[in-house]
Coordinates of N, CA, C and O and ligand atoms in Angstrom, one line a residue:
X829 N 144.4 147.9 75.8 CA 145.7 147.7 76.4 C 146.5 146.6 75.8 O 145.9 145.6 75.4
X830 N 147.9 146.7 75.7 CA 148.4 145.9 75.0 C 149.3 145.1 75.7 O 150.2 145.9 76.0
X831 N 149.6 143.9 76.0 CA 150.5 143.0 76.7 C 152.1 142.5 76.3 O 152.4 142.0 75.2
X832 N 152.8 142.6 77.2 CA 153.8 142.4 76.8 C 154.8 141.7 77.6 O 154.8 142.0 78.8
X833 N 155.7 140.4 77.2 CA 156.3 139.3 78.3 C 157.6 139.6 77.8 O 157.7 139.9 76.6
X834 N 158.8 139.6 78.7 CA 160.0 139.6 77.4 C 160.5 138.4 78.8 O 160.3 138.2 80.0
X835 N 161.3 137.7 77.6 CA 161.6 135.9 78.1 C 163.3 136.1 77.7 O 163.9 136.6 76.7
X836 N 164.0 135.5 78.9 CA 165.2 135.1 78.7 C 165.4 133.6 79.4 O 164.7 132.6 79.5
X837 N 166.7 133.9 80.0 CA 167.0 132.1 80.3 C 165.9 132.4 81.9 O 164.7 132.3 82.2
X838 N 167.4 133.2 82.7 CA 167.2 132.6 83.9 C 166.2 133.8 84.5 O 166.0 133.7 85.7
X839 N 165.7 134.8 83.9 CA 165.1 135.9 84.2 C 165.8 136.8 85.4 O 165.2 137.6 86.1
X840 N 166.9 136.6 85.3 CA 167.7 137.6 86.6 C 168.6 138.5 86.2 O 169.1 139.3 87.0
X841 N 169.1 138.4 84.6 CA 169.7 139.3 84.3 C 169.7 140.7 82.5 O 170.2 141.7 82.2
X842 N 168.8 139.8 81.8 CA 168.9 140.7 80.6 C 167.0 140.7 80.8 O 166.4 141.7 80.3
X843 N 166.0 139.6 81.3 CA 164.9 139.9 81.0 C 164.6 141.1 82.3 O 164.1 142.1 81.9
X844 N 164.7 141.1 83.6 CA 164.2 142.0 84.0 C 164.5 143.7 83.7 O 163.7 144.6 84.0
X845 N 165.9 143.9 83.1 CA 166.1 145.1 82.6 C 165.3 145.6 81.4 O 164.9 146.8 81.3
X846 N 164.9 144.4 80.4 CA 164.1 144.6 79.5 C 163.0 145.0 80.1 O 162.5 146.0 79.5
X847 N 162.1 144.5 81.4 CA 161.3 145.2 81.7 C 161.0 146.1 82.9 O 159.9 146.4 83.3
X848 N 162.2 146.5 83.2 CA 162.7 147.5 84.2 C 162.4 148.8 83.1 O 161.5 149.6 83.1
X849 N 163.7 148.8 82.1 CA 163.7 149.9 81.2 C 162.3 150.4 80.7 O 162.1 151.6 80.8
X850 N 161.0 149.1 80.0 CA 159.8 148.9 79.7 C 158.7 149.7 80.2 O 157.7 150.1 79.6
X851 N 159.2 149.8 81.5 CA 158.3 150.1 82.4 C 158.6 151.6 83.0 O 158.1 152.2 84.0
X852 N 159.7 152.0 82.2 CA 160.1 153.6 82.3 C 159.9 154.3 81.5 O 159.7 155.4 81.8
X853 N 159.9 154.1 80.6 CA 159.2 154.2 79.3 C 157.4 154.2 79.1 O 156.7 155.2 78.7
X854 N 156.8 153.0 79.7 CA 155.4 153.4 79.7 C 155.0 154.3 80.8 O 153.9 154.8 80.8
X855 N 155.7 154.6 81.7 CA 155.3 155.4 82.9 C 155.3 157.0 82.1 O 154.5 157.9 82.2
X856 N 156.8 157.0 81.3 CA 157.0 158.7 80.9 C 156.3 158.9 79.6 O 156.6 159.9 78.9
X857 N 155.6 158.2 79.3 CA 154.9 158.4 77.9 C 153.6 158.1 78.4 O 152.8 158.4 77.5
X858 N 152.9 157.6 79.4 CA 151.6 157.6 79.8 C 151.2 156.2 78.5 O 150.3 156.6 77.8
X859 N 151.7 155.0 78.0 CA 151.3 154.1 77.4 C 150.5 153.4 78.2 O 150.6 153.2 79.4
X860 N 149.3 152.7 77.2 CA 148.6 151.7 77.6 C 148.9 150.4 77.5 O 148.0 149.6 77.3
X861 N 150.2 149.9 77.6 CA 151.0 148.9 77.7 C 151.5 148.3 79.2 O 152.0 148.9 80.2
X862 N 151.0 147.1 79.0 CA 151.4 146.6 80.7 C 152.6 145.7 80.1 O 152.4 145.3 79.0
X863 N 153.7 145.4 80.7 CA 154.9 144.1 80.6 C 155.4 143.7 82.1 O 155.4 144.2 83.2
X864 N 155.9 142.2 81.6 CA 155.9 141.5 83.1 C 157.4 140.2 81.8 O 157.5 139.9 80.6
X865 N 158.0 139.8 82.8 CA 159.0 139.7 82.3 C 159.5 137.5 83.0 O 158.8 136.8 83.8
X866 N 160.2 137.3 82.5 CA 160.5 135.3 83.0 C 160.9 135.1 81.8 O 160.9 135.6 80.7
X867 N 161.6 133.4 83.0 CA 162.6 132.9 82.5 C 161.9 131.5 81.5 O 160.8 131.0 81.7
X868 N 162.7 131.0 80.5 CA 162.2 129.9 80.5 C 162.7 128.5 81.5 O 162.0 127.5 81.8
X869 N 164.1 128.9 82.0 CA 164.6 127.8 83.5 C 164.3 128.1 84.2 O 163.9 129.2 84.3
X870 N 164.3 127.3 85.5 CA 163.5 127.3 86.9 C 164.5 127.5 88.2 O 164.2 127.4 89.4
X871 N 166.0 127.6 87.7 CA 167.2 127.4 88.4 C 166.6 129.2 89.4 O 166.3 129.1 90.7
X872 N 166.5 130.0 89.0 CA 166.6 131.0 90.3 C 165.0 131.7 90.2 O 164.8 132.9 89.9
X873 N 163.9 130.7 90.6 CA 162.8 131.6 91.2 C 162.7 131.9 92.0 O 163.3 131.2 92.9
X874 N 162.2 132.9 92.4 CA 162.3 133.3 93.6 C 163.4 135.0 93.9 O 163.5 135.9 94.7
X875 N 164.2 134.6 92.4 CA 165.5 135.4 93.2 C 165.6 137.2 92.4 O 165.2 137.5 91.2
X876 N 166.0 137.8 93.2 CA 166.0 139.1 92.5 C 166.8 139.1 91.0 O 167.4 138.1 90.6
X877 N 166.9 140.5 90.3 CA 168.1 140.2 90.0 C 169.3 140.4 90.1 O 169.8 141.0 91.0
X878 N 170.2 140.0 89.2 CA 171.7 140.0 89.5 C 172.2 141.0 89.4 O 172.0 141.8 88.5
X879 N 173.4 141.2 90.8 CA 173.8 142.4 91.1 C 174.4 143.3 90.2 O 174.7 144.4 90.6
X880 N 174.5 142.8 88.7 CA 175.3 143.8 87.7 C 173.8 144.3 87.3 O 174.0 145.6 87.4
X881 N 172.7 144.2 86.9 CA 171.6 144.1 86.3 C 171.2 145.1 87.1 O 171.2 146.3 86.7
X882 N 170.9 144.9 88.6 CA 170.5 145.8 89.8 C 171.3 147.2 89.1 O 170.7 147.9 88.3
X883 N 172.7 147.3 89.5 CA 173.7 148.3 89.5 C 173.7 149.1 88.4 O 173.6 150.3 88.5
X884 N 173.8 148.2 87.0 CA 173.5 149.6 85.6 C 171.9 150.4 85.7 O 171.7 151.6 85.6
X885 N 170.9 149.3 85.8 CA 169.8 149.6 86.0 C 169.5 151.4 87.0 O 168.7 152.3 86.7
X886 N 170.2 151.2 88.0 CA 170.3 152.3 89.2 C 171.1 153.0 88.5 O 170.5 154.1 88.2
X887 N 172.2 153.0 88.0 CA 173.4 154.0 86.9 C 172.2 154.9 86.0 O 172.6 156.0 85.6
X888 N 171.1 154.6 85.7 CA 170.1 155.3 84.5 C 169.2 155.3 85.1 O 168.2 155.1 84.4
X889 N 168.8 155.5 86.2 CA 168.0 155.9 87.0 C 166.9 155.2 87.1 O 165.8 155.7 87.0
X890 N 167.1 153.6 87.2 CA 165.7 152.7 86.8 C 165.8 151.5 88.2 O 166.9 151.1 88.3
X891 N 165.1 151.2 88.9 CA 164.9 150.5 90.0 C 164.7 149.1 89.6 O 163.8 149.0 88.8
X892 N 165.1 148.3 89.9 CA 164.9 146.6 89.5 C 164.8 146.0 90.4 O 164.0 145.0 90.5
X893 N 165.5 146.4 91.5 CA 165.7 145.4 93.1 C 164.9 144.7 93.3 O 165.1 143.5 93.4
X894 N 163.1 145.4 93.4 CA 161.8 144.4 93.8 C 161.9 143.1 92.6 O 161.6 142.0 93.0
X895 N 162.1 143.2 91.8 CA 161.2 142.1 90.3 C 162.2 140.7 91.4 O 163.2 140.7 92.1
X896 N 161.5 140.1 91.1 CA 161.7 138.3 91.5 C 161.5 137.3 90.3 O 160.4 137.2 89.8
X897 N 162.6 136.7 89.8 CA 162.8 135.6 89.1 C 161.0 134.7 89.1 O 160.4 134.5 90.2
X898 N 160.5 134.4 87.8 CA 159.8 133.4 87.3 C 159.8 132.7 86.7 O 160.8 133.1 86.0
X899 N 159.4 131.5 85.9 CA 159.4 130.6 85.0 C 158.3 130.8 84.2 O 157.2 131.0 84.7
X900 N 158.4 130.8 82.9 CA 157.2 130.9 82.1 C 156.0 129.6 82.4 O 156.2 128.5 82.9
X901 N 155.0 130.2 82.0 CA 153.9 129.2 82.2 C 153.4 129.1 80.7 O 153.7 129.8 79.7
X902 N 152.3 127.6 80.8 CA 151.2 127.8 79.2 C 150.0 128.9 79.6 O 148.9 129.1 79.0
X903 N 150.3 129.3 80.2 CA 149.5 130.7 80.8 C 149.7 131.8 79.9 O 148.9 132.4 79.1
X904 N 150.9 131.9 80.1 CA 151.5 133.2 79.6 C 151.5 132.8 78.1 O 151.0 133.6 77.3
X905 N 151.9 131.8 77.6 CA 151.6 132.0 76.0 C 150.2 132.2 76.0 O 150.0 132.4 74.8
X906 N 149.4 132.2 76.4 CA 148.1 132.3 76.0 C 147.6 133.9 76.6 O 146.5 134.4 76.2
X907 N 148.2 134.6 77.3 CA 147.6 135.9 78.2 C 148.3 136.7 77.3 O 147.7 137.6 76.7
X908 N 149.6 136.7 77.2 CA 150.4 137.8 76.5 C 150.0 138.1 75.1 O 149.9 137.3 74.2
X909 N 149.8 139.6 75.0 CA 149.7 140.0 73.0 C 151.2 139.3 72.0 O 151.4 138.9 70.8
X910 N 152.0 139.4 73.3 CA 153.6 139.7 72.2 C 154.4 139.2 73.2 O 154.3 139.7 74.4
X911 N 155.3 138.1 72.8 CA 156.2 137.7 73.5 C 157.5 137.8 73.0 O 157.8 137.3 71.9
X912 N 158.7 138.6 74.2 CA 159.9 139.2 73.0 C 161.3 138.5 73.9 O 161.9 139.0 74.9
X913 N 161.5 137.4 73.2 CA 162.7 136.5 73.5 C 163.8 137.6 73.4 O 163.8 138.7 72.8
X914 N 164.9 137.0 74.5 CA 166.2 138.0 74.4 C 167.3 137.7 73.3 O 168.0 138.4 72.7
X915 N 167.0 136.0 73.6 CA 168.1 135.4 72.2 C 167.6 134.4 71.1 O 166.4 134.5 70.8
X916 N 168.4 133.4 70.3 CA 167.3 132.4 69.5 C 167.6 131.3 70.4 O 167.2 130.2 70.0
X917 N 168.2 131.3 71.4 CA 168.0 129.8 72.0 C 166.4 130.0 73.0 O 165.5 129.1 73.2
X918 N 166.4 130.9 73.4 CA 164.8 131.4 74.3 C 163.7 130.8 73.0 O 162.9 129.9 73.1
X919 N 164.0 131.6 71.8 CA 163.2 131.6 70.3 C 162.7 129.6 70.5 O 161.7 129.0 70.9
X920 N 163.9 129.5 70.2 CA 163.5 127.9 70.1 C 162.9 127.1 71.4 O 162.0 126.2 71.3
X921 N 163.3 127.5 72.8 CA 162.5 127.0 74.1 C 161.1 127.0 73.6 O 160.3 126.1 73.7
X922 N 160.8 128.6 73.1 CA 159.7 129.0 73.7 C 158.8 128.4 72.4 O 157.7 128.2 72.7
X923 N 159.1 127.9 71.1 CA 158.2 127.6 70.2 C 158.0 125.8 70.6 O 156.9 125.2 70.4
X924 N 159.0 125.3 71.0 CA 159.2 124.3 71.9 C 157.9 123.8 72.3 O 157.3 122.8 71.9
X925 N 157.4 125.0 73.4 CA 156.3 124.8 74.2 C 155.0 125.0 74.0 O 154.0 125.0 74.7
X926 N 155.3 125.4 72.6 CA 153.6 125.7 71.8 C 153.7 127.2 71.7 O 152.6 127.5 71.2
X927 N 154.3 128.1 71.9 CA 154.5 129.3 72.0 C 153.9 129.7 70.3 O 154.5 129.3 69.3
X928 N 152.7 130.4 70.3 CA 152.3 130.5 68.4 C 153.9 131.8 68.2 O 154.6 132.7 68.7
X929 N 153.7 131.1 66.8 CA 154.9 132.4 66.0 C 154.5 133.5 66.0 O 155.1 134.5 66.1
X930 N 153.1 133.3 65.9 CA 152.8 134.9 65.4 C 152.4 136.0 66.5 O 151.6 137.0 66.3
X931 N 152.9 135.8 67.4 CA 153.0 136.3 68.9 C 154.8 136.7 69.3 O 155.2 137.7 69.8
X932 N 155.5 135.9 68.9 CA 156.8 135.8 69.3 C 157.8 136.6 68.0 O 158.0 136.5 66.8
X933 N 158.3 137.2 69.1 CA 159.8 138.1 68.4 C 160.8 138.0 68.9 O 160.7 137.3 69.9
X934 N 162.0 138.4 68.5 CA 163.1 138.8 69.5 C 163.5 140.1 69.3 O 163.8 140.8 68.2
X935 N 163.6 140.6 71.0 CA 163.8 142.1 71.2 C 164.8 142.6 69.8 O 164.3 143.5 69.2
X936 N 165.9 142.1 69.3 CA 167.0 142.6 68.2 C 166.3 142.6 67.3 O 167.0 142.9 66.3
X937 N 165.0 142.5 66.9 CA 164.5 142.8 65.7 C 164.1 144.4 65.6 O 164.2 145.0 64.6
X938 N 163.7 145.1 66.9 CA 163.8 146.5 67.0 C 164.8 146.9 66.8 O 165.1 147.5 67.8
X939 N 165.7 147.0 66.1 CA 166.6 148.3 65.2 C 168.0 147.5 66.1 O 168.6 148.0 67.1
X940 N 168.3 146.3 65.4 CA 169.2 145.5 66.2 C 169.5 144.6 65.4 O 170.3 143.7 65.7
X941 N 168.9 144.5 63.8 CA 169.0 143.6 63.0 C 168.9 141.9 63.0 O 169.1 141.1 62.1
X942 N 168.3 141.8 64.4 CA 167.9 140.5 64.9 C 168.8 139.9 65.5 O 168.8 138.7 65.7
X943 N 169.6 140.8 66.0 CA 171.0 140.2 67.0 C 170.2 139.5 67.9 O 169.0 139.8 68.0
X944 N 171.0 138.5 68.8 CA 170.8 138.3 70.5 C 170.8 139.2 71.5 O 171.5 140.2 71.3
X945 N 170.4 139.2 72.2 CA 170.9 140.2 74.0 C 171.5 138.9 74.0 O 170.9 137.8 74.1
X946 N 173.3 139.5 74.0 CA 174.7 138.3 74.9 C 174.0 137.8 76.1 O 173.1 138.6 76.4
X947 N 174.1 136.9 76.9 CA 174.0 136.6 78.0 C 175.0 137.2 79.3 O 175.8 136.5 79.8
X948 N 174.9 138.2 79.7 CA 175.9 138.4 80.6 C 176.3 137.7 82.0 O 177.2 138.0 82.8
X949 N 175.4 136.9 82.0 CA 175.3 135.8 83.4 C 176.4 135.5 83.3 O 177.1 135.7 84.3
X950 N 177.3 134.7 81.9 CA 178.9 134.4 81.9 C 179.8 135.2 81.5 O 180.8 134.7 80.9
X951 N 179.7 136.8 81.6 CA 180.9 137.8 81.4 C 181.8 137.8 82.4 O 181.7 137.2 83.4
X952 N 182.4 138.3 82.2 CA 183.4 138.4 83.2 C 183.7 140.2 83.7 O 184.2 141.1 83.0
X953 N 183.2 140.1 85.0 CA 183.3 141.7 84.9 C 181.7 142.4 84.7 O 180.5 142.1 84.5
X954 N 182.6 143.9 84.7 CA 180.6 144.4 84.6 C 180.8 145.2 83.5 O 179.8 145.8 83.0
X955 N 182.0 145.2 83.0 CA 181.3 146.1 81.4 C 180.4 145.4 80.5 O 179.6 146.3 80.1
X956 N 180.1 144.3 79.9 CA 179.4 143.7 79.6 C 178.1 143.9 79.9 O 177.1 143.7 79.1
X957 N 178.0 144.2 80.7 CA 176.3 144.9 81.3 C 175.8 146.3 80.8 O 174.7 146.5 80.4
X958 N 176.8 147.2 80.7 CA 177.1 148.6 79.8 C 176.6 148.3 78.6 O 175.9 149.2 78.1
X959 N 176.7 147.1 77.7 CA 177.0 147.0 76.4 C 175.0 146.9 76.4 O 174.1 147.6 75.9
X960 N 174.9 145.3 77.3 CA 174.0 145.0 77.1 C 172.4 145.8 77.5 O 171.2 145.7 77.1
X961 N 173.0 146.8 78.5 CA 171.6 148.0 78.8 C 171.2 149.0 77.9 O 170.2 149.7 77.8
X962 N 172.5 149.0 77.1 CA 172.2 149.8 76.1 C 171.6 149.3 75.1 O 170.5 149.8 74.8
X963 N 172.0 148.3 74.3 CA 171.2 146.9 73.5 C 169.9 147.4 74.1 O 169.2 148.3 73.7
X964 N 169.5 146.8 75.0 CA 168.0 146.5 75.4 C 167.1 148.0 75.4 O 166.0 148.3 75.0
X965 N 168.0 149.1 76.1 CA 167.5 150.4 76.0 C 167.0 150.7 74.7 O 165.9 151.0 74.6
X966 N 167.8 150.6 73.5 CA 167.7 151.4 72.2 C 166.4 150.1 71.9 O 165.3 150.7 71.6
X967 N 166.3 148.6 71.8 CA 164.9 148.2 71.2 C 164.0 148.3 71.9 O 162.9 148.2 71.4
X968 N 164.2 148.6 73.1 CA 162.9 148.7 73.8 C 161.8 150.3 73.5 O 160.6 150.4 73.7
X969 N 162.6 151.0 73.2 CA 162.6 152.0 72.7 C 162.1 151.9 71.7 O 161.0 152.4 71.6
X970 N 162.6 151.4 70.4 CA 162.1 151.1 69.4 C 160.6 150.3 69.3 O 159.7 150.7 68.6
X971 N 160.5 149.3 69.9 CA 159.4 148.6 70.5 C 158.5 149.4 70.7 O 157.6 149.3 69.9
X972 N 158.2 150.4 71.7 CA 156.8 151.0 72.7 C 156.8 152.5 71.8 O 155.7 152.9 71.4
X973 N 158.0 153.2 71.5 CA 157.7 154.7 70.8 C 157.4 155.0 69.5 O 157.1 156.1 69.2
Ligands
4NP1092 P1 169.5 135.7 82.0 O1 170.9 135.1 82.4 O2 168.9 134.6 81.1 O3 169.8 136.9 81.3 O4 168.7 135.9 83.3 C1 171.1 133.9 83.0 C2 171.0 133.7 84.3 C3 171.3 132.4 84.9 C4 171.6 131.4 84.0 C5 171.7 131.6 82.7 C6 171.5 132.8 82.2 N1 172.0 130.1 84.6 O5 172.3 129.2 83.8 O6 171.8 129.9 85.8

């Protein structure tokens, strides 16, 4: 079985979709892939996620409401096979903290040319969320199939 973390800031709005979508994908393909998803900041544990994130997520038929905000641990660099940053500022947190390279990606390297997932925590509005579910749908995709 193969492990998988995907890491953003605050874990309430582009990492839980990454593993919302992750986890519809291993369900309809019967994969032996477990993913579990956190933030590298500590500002919203505890908290679901954010209501644009909820909303597209339910628009494509994918449920997020349960997942609750976490903070990465030295746990999780050590438990996870593959750790898949959303942007290069997560990249840099996460090597920061001892995070080995050769474990760590960013989701845009799946057929994204190594772009970022934008942060949409500061868009304005919800199309921005459109852009970015799609972004995460098409690597995640590329990632597990
Ligand atoms: P995320 O978005 O990293 O995609 O969950 C953010 C959520 C909250 C904050 C930053 C980004 N924040 O600064 O509180």
């Amino acid at each position: 079985m193969q492990t998988i973390l995907f890491v953003c800031l605050g874990n309430i709005c582009r990492s839980p979709l990454a593993e919302g979508i992750a986890r519809h994908y291993i369900e309809a393909n019967k994969l032996d892939v477990t993913v579990d998803s956190c933030g590298t900041g500590s500002w919203h544990i505890g908290e679901p996620p954010c209501e644009n994130s909820i909303k597209v997520a339910k628009m494509h038929g994918i449920d997020i409401s349960m997942l609750r905000a976490r903070q990465i641990t030295l746990e999780d660099l050590a438990a996870f096979d593959l750790i898949i940053a959303l942007d290069s500022s997560n990249i840099a947190s996460l090597l920061q903290m001892g995070c080995p390279a050769s474990k760590l990606k960013k989701l845009g390297e799946y057929g994204y040319n190594g772009e970022d997932v934008p942060d949409p925590y500061f868009f304005d509005g919800f199309e921005g969320f459109e852009y970015v579910y799609k972004m995460i749908d098409e690597c995640v995709k590329e990632l597990l199939l």
